[in-house]
Short mmCIF file of C-alpha atoms in Angstrom, two decimals:
data_model
loop_
_atom_site.label_atom_id
_atom_site.label_comp_id
_atom_site.label_asym_id
_atom_site.label_seq_id
_atom_site.Cartn_x
_atom_site.Cartn_y
_atom_site.Cartn_z
CA MET A 1239 96.82 128.65 146.15
CA GLN A 1240 95.41 125.34 145.62
CA GLU A 1241 96.34 123.15 142.85
CA THR A 1242 93.42 121.35 141.17
CA TYR A 1243 93.31 118.72 138.75
CA GLN A 1244 91.31 117.15 136.62
CA SER A 1245 89.25 113.03 137.48
CA ILE A 1246 90.44 110.71 135.25
CA ILE A 1247 87.58 109.41 133.02
CA SER A 1248 86.60 105.57 133.58
CA GLN A 1249 85.29 102.68 130.75
CA LYS A 1250 82.53 102.54 132.71
CA GLU A 1251 81.69 106.68 131.86
CA ILE A 1252 82.66 106.74 128.63
CA ASP A 1253 80.13 104.38 128.42
CA GLN A 1254 77.48 106.07 129.95
CA ILE A 1255 78.46 109.02 128.13
CA ILE A 1256 77.60 106.96 124.28
CA LYS A 1257 74.48 106.02 126.13
CA ILE A 1258 72.92 109.31 126.47
CA ALA A 1259 74.03 110.92 123.50
CA GLU A 1260 72.89 107.93 121.47
CA SER A 1261 70.06 108.24 123.14
CA GLU A 1262 69.56 111.86 122.85
CA ASN A 1263 71.42 112.23 118.94
CA LYS A 1264 73.83 113.89 119.77
CA ILE A 1265 77.76 112.93 119.89
CA ALA A 1266 79.31 111.69 122.40
CA ASP A 1267 81.97 114.38 123.75
CA PHE A 1268 84.94 113.56 126.15
CA SER A 1269 86.61 116.95 124.93
CA ASN A 1270 89.26 118.54 127.55
CA MET A 1271 89.29 114.92 129.54
CA THR A 1272 91.47 113.10 130.84
CA ILE A 1273 91.43 108.95 130.19
CA GLN A 1274 93.03 106.07 131.71
CA GLU A 1275 92.77 103.83 128.83
CA ILE A 1276 89.57 103.39 125.73
CA ASN A 1277 88.64 100.06 124.62
CA LEU A 1278 85.52 100.57 121.75
CA SER A 1279 86.35 97.31 119.66
CA GLU A 1280 83.76 95.12 118.46
CA ARG A 1281 81.11 97.68 118.90
CA GLU A 1282 78.32 99.11 116.95
CA ILE A 1283 77.94 102.76 118.03
CA ARG A 1284 75.19 104.98 116.68
CA CYS A 1285 76.76 108.56 117.88
CA GLY A 1286 80.03 110.14 116.80
CA LEU A 1287 82.99 110.64 118.81
CA ASN A 1288 84.24 114.29 120.09
CA PHE A 1289 88.44 113.66 121.73
CA THR A 1290 89.22 116.73 120.49
CA ASN A 1291 92.68 117.65 123.16
CA VAL A 1292 91.91 114.71 125.36
CA VAL A 1293 94.50 113.19 126.60
CA PHE A 1294 94.82 109.07 127.00
CA LEU A 1295 97.52 107.99 129.66
CA GLY A 1296 97.23 104.65 128.14
CA SER A 1297 96.14 102.64 124.79
CA VAL A 1298 93.07 103.70 122.60
CA TYR A 1299 91.07 100.03 120.70
CA MET A 1300 88.45 101.14 118.36
CA GLY A 1301 88.91 97.75 115.98
CA ARG A 1302 86.45 95.88 113.89
CA SER A 1303 83.81 98.93 115.68
CA ILE A 1304 81.25 100.52 113.74
CA ILE A 1305 81.15 104.53 114.47
CA TYR A 1306 77.76 106.50 112.88
CA GLY A 1307 79.68 110.10 113.07
CA ASP A 1308 82.18 111.22 113.36
CA VAL A 1309 85.37 110.22 115.25
CA ILE A 1310 87.37 113.69 115.93
CA LEU A 1311 91.02 112.77 117.95
CA ASN A 1312 91.84 116.44 117.52
CA GLY A 1313 94.83 117.85 119.46
CA SER A 1314 94.16 114.79 121.26
CA VAL A 1315 97.62 113.14 123.26
CA ILE A 1316 97.65 109.58 123.22
CA ASN A 1317 100.52 107.73 124.78
CA ASN A 1318 100.29 104.15 124.47
CA THR A 1319 99.20 101.79 120.70
CA THR A 1320 96.06 103.76 118.80
CA TYR A 1321 94.63 100.54 117.37
CA LEU A 1322 91.79 100.65 114.85
CA GLY A 1323 91.90 97.57 113.06
CA GLU A 1324 88.85 97.15 110.53
CA ILE A 1325 86.70 99.91 111.80
CA ILE A 1326 84.18 100.86 109.94
CA VAL A 1327 83.63 105.33 110.53
CA LYS A 1328 80.64 107.01 108.65
CA GLY A 1329 81.89 110.13 108.88
CA ASP A 1330 84.69 111.67 108.84
CA PHE A 1331 87.86 110.70 110.48
CA MET A 1332 89.56 114.20 111.81
CA ALA A 1333 93.71 113.69 113.84
CA SER A 1334 95.03 116.87 113.64
CA ARG A 1335 97.95 117.97 115.51
CA VAL A 1336 97.15 113.94 117.01
CA VAL A 1337 100.41 113.22 119.45
CA ILE A 1338 100.46 109.50 119.89
CA LYS A 1339 104.28 108.38 121.09
CA ASN A 1340 103.62 104.35 119.53
CA SER A 1341 102.14 103.33 116.95
CA PHE A 1342 98.45 103.59 114.99
CA ASN A 1343 97.11 101.14 112.94
CA MET A 1344 93.70 101.64 110.88
CA VAL A 1345 94.93 98.23 108.96
CA LYS A 1346 91.56 97.21 106.34
CA GLY A 1347 90.27 100.30 108.01
CA GLU A 1348 86.64 102.18 105.73
CA VAL A 1349 85.80 105.75 106.06
CA HIS A 1350 82.80 107.20 104.45
CA GLY A 1351 84.13 110.99 105.23
CA GLN A 1352 87.22 112.37 104.89
CA LEU A 1353 90.58 111.03 106.37
CA ILE A 1354 92.22 114.32 108.18
CA MET A 1355 95.78 113.47 110.33
CA GLU A 1356 97.09 116.84 108.32
CA LYS A 1357 100.53 117.91 111.53
CA ALA A 1358 99.99 114.57 113.65
CA HIS A 1359 103.00 113.85 114.93
CA ILE A 1360 103.52 109.63 115.14
CA GLN A 1361 106.65 107.42 117.40
CA GLY A 1362 106.91 104.22 115.77
CA PHE A 1363 104.37 103.72 112.36
CA LEU A 1364 101.10 104.47 110.56
CA GLY A 1365 99.79 102.06 109.66
CA LEU A 1366 96.96 102.20 106.70
CA ASN A 1367 97.09 99.50 104.99
CA LYS A 1368 94.16 98.18 102.89
CA THR A 1369 92.18 100.73 103.87
CA THR A 1370 88.95 102.13 102.02
CA ILE A 1371 89.23 105.95 102.06
CA LYS A 1372 86.05 107.43 100.24
CA ASN A 1373 87.13 111.31 100.30
CA THR A 1374 90.01 113.31 100.96
CA VAL A 1375 93.07 112.06 102.52
CA ASN A 1376 94.64 115.00 104.03
CA LEU A 1377 98.34 114.34 106.04
CA LYS A 1378 99.46 117.68 105.02
CA GLY A 1379 102.87 118.60 107.70
CA LEU A 1380 102.56 114.88 108.88
CA LYS A 1381 105.81 114.23 110.63
CA ILE A 1382 106.92 110.15 111.78
CA ILE A 1383 109.82 108.86 113.33
CA GLY A 1384 111.32 106.20 114.63
CA MET A 1385 110.95 105.10 118.88
CA VAL A 1386 112.74 102.39 120.98
CA THR A 1387 111.00 99.81 122.18
CA PRO A 1388 111.83 96.20 124.75
CA SER A 1389 111.70 94.36 121.78
CA GLY A 1390 113.26 96.58 119.53
CA ILE A 1391 113.38 98.68 117.38
CA ILE A 1392 110.26 100.34 114.87
CA ASN A 1393 110.74 102.51 112.19
CA GLY A 1394 108.81 105.56 111.39
CA ASP A 1395 107.43 104.23 108.39
CA LEU A 1396 104.55 104.99 106.84
CA TYR A 1397 102.03 101.98 104.68
CA LEU A 1398 99.18 102.65 102.70
CA GLN A 1399 99.49 99.03 100.95
CA GLY A 1400 96.35 98.55 98.83
CA ALA A 1401 94.37 101.14 99.80
CA GLU A 1402 91.69 102.17 97.87
CA LEU A 1403 91.06 106.35 97.85
CA GLN A 1404 88.46 107.58 96.41
CA LYS A 1405 90.16 111.20 96.06
CA SER A 1406 93.35 113.11 97.07
CA LEU A 1407 96.35 112.60 98.96
CA ASN A 1408 97.41 115.07 100.09
CA MET A 1409 101.02 114.45 102.12
CA GLU A 1410 102.84 118.34 101.74
CA ASP A 1411 105.30 119.01 103.90
CA CYS A 1412 105.60 115.09 105.52
CA HIS A 1413 108.41 114.66 107.30
CA ILE A 1414 109.23 110.79 107.43
CA THR A 1415 112.25 108.98 109.05
CA GLY A 1416 111.58 105.85 107.49
CA LEU A 1417 110.15 104.55 104.36
CA VAL A 1418 106.69 105.17 102.85
CA ASP A 1419 105.01 102.36 100.82
CA LEU A 1420 102.48 103.45 98.16
CA SER A 1421 102.61 99.87 96.37
CA LYS A 1422 99.26 98.50 95.09
CA VAL A 1423 97.44 101.31 95.81
CA ASN A 1424 94.99 102.79 93.66
CA ILE A 1425 94.61 106.82 93.82
CA TRP A 1426 91.18 108.19 92.23
CA GLU A 1427 92.71 111.39 91.85
CA SER A 1428 95.81 113.45 93.06
CA LEU A 1429 99.17 112.67 94.65
CA ASN A 1430 100.49 115.55 96.12
CA LEU A 1431 103.71 115.20 97.62
CA THR A 1432 105.32 118.93 97.68
CA ASN A 1433 108.50 119.25 99.55
CA GLY A 1434 108.38 116.57 101.40
CA GLU A 1435 111.02 114.61 103.28
CA ILE A 1436 111.07 110.72 102.57
CA ARG A 1437 114.76 109.17 105.10
CA GLU A 1438 114.23 105.79 103.67
CA ALA A 1439 112.32 104.53 100.34
CA LEU A 1440 109.36 105.70 98.26
CA ILE A 1441 107.95 102.64 96.83
CA LEU A 1442 104.81 103.09 95.04
CA LYS A 1443 105.25 99.68 92.64
CA GLU A 1444 101.54 98.83 91.31
CA SER A 1445 99.83 101.74 91.75
CA TYR A 1446 97.65 103.46 90.57
CA ILE A 1447 96.74 107.43 90.19
CA LYS A 1448 94.15 107.87 88.35
CA GLY A 1449 95.12 111.99 88.17
CA GLU A 1450 98.52 114.04 88.24
CA SER A 1451 101.25 112.67 90.94
CA THR A 1452 103.09 115.77 92.50
CA PHE A 1453 107.04 115.76 93.65
CA GLU A 1454 107.89 119.28 93.61
CA GLY A 1455 111.25 119.57 96.08
CA LEU A 1456 110.96 115.69 97.51
CA LYS A 1457 113.41 114.66 99.24
CA CYS A 1458 113.95 110.60 100.11
CA SER A 1459 116.43 108.78 99.10
CA GLU A 1460 114.99 105.85 96.44
CA LYS A 1461 111.81 106.16 94.11
CA PHE A 1462 110.34 102.34 93.46
CA VAL A 1463 108.22 103.09 90.89
CA SER A 1464 105.96 101.11 88.93
CA PHE A 1465 102.11 101.94 88.02
CA PHE A 1466 100.11 100.09 86.16
#
């Protein structure tokens, strides 16, 4: 039986699909495709982006871009770095069950809807420092593990330092092999760390959580807490 191979979508083809979606006021649909690498940095994209079940052979770059819709990465696999620093997403950012093999960085990003990374699996770190999320943050079942690179070891850390979370943060059943830094975070509703596991420290220095904080069943080596 003859085997069939899915072609790899080029950057030129990606740009063409986005252009058509913008003109038709539809989401740009890349679901189930294979993409070598994607660079959408420093752009205004006037449609949502659907990367459901996409395999990225390389990196994903969307730093300093404005996306006028949802960004969907559910079930996708990213084999290198994901850099979304200072991105603005006008809709939801959805990345449930995403597999990222070399860290995820959304420092100073802004999401106008929900940020959902339920059951995501990340090697390296998850960087959400100084983000603004205007709806709920769902990191339930998130798994972050360390990795070895040619330049050294990257701990499996989660950074939310200085983030502005305008609703709740759910980290129930998370598994973090490094530390979780929630210092100076503002959470307008609740924090849920029920049955989570943090191999190193949980840092909550100078943090503000308006609603209930739940730590029942949480396992971690140390807690550093000083709420306002």
